[in-house]
Amino acid sequence: MHIQISKSSKKNILEIGAGTLNHIKFEKKYLFYDIVEPMPFLYKDSQYLKDINNIYKSSKDIPNNILYDNIISIAVLEHITDLPSELVRLSKKLNDKGVMQISIPTEGSFLWYCSWRFVTGISFYLKYKLDYKPFMKYEHVNNSKEIEILIRYLFKNVKIIRFPFNIFHFSFYTYIEASEINFDSLKVLEKLLDE
């Protein structure tokens, strides 16, 4: 997931849900690197903290005058409870030629189900004697299809690649690259969210 996202050339980067700052080492070409991470304990001891320009607890905290060439998110969007509002906010933070790059688990695919149910789920049960399914239900509140639908609605140019095979039910992870904001759709969604 990290390698695919780091392939494009970019200048000003915003990473959503940066966690322990484990992605920045993959980025070679940037002028500044900002992050949104609500949990400081995740990054406070990171060796990469010195490379971060601005840290925001929420995308709502980013000043209106700051725009980005690239907004990235790795295994984050499936956890966001108010995803439509968040994507509206983030799309407004892209400059005219900006690109949003997203990596998410292919939640809802057969291969993803088998991986968490029969690998993680079994090891979790053996260790804690608990069913892993409720954790997945409350941890992953958006599946990949829901995320894809929102991205396709907000952007005119969307490219989707799945791994290891580019077939929905035979993939673990999905990479989405989106550009060219659809301002008509953005206005409609903003209006719906305001009501």
Coordinates of C-alpha atoms in Angstrom, one line a residue:
M1 CA 0.0 0.0 0.0
H2 CA 2.8 2.4 0.9
I3 CA 4.8 1.8 -2.2
Q4 CA 1.8 2.4 -4.6
I5 CA 1.0 5.7 -2.9
S6 CA 4.6 7.0 -3.0
K7 CA 5.0 6.5 -6.8
S8 CA 3.5 9.8 -7.9
S9 CA 5.5 13.0 -7.9
K10 CA 4.2 15.6 -5.5
K11 CA 5.2 18.7 -3.7
N12 CA 2.9 19.5 -0.7
I13 CA 1.5 16.4 1.0
L14 CA -1.3 15.9 3.6
E15 CA -1.5 12.5 5.2
I16 CA -4.8 11.6 6.9
G17 CA -4.5 9.3 9.9
A18 CA -0.7 9.3 9.9
G19 CA -0.4 7.2 13.0
T20 CA 3.2 6.3 13.8
L21 CA 4.5 8.2 10.7
N22 CA 5.4 4.9 9.0
H23 CA 4.6 6.2 5.5
I24 CA 6.8 9.2 5.3
K25 CA 10.0 7.1 4.7
F26 CA 8.5 6.0 1.4
E27 CA 8.1 9.6 0.1
K28 CA 11.1 11.1 -1.6
K29 CA 9.8 14.2 -3.4
Y30 CA 8.0 16.7 -1.3
L31 CA 8.4 20.3 -0.1
F32 CA 6.3 20.0 3.0
Y33 CA 4.5 17.1 4.7
D34 CA 1.5 17.8 7.0
I35 CA -0.5 15.3 8.9
V36 CA -3.9 14.8 10.4
E37 CA -3.6 12.5 13.4
P38 CA -5.9 12.9 16.5
M39 CA -3.8 10.6 18.7
P40 CA -0.4 12.3 19.5
F41 CA 0.9 9.2 21.4
L42 CA 1.2 7.4 18.1
Y43 CA 3.8 9.8 16.6
K44 CA 5.4 11.6 19.6
D45 CA 8.4 9.3 19.7
S46 CA 8.8 8.8 15.9
Q47 CA 12.2 9.5 14.3
Y48 CA 10.2 11.1 11.4
L49 CA 8.5 13.8 13.5
K50 CA 11.3 16.3 12.5
D51 CA 10.1 15.9 8.9
I52 CA 6.6 17.0 9.6
N53 CA 5.6 20.7 9.0
N54 CA 2.2 20.9 10.5
I55 CA 0.2 18.5 12.7
Y56 CA -3.6 18.8 12.9
K57 CA -5.9 16.8 15.2
S58 CA -8.7 17.1 12.6
S59 CA -9.1 18.1 9.0
K60 CA -11.3 20.9 10.4
D61 CA -8.2 22.5 11.9
I62 CA -6.4 23.1 8.6
P63 CA -6.5 26.8 7.7
N64 CA -8.6 27.7 4.6
N65 CA -5.7 29.2 2.7
I66 CA -3.6 25.9 2.7
L67 CA -4.1 23.7 -0.3
Y68 CA -2.2 20.4 -1.2
D69 CA -0.9 18.8 -4.3
N70 CA -1.5 15.4 -2.8
I71 CA -3.7 14.1 0.0
I72 CA -3.0 10.5 1.1
S73 CA -4.7 8.0 3.3
I74 CA -3.6 4.5 4.1
A75 CA -6.0 2.1 5.8
V76 CA -7.9 5.0 7.4
L77 CA -11.1 5.8 5.5
E78 CA -12.8 2.5 6.6
H79 CA -12.6 3.8 10.2
I80 CA -14.1 7.3 9.7
T81 CA -17.7 7.5 11.0
D82 CA -18.6 10.7 9.1
L83 CA -17.0 9.8 5.8
P84 CA -19.1 12.0 3.4
S85 CA -18.3 15.2 5.5
E86 CA -14.6 14.3 5.7
L87 CA -14.3 13.7 2.0
V88 CA -16.0 17.0 1.2
R89 CA -13.6 18.8 3.5
L90 CA -10.6 17.0 2.1
S91 CA -11.5 17.6 -1.5
K92 CA -11.7 21.3 -0.8
K93 CA -8.1 21.1 0.4
L94 CA -6.7 19.9 -2.9
N95 CA -5.3 22.5 -5.4
D96 CA -6.5 22.6 -9.0
K97 CA -4.3 19.7 -10.1
G98 CA -4.3 17.9 -6.8
V99 CA -4.6 14.2 -6.4
M100 CA -6.1 12.1 -3.6
Q101 CA -4.5 8.7 -3.1
I102 CA -6.3 6.2 -0.9
S103 CA -5.4 2.6 0.1
I104 CA -8.1 0.6 1.9
P105 CA -8.8 -3.0 2.7
T106 CA -11.1 -4.6 0.1
E107 CA -13.7 -4.9 2.8
G108 CA -16.6 -7.0 1.5
S109 CA -14.5 -9.1 -0.8
F110 CA -14.3 -12.9 -0.5
L111 CA -10.5 -12.8 0.0
W112 CA -10.7 -10.1 2.6
Y113 CA -13.4 -12.0 4.5
C114 CA -11.4 -15.2 4.5
S115 CA -8.2 -13.4 5.7
W116 CA -9.7 -11.8 8.7
R117 CA -12.2 -14.6 9.5
F118 CA -9.8 -17.6 9.2
V119 CA -6.4 -16.0 9.9
T120 CA -6.8 -13.1 12.3
G121 CA -10.2 -14.4 13.6
I122 CA -8.9 -17.8 14.6
S123 CA -5.7 -16.5 16.2
F124 CA -7.7 -13.9 18.1
Y125 CA -10.1 -16.6 19.3
L126 CA -7.3 -18.9 20.4
K127 CA -5.6 -16.1 22.4
Y128 CA -8.7 -14.4 23.9
K129 CA -11.5 -16.9 23.5
L130 CA -13.6 -14.1 21.8
D131 CA -15.2 -13.8 18.4
Y132 CA -13.3 -11.2 16.2
K133 CA -16.4 -10.4 14.1
P134 CA -17.8 -7.7 16.5
F135 CA -14.5 -6.0 16.6
M136 CA -14.4 -5.8 12.8
K137 CA -18.0 -4.6 12.7
Y138 CA -17.3 -1.6 15.0
E139 CA -13.7 -0.9 13.8
H140 CA -14.5 -0.9 10.0
V141 CA -17.6 1.3 9.6
N142 CA -17.2 1.8 5.8
N143 CA -16.6 -1.0 3.3
S144 CA -14.6 -0.5 0.1
K145 CA -17.7 -0.2 -2.2
E146 CA -19.1 2.6 -0.1
I147 CA -15.8 4.4 -0.2
E148 CA -15.5 3.9 -3.9
I149 CA -19.0 5.2 -4.6
L150 CA -18.3 8.4 -2.6
I151 CA -15.0 9.0 -4.4
R152 CA -16.5 8.4 -7.8
Y153 CA -19.3 10.9 -7.0
L154 CA -16.8 13.6 -5.8
F155 CA -14.2 13.2 -8.5
K156 CA -14.3 13.1 -12.3
N157 CA -11.1 11.1 -12.8
V158 CA -10.8 7.9 -10.6
K159 CA -8.4 5.0 -11.1
I160 CA -8.8 1.8 -9.0
I161 CA -6.3 -0.9 -8.7
R162 CA -6.8 -4.0 -6.5
F163 CA -4.1 -6.3 -4.9
P164 CA -3.0 -9.0 -5.4
F165 CA -5.4 -9.5 -8.3
N166 CA -7.4 -6.6 -9.9
I167 CA -10.7 -8.4 -9.3
F168 CA -12.9 -7.3 -6.4
H169 CA -13.4 -10.7 -4.7
F170 CA -9.8 -11.8 -5.2
S171 CA -8.2 -8.8 -3.6
F172 CA -7.0 -7.9 -0.1
Y173 CA -6.4 -4.2 -0.7
T174 CA -7.7 -1.5 -3.0
Y175 CA -5.8 1.6 -4.2
I176 CA -7.8 4.6 -5.4
E177 CA -6.4 7.6 -7.2
A178 CA -8.8 10.5 -7.7
S179 CA -8.4 13.9 -9.3
E180 CA -10.5 16.6 -11.0
I181 CA -13.1 17.5 -8.4
N182 CA -16.7 17.3 -9.6
F183 CA -17.8 20.7 -8.2
D184 CA -21.5 20.0 -9.0
S185 CA -21.5 16.9 -7.0
L186 CA -19.5 18.6 -4.2
K187 CA -22.2 21.3 -4.0
V188 CA -25.0 18.7 -3.8
L189 CA -23.3 16.7 -1.1
E190 CA -22.5 19.9 0.9
K191 CA -26.1 20.9 0.7
L192 CA -27.3 17.4 1.9
L193 CA -24.8 17.4 4.7
D194 CA -25.9 20.9 5.9
E195 CA -29.5 19.9 6.2

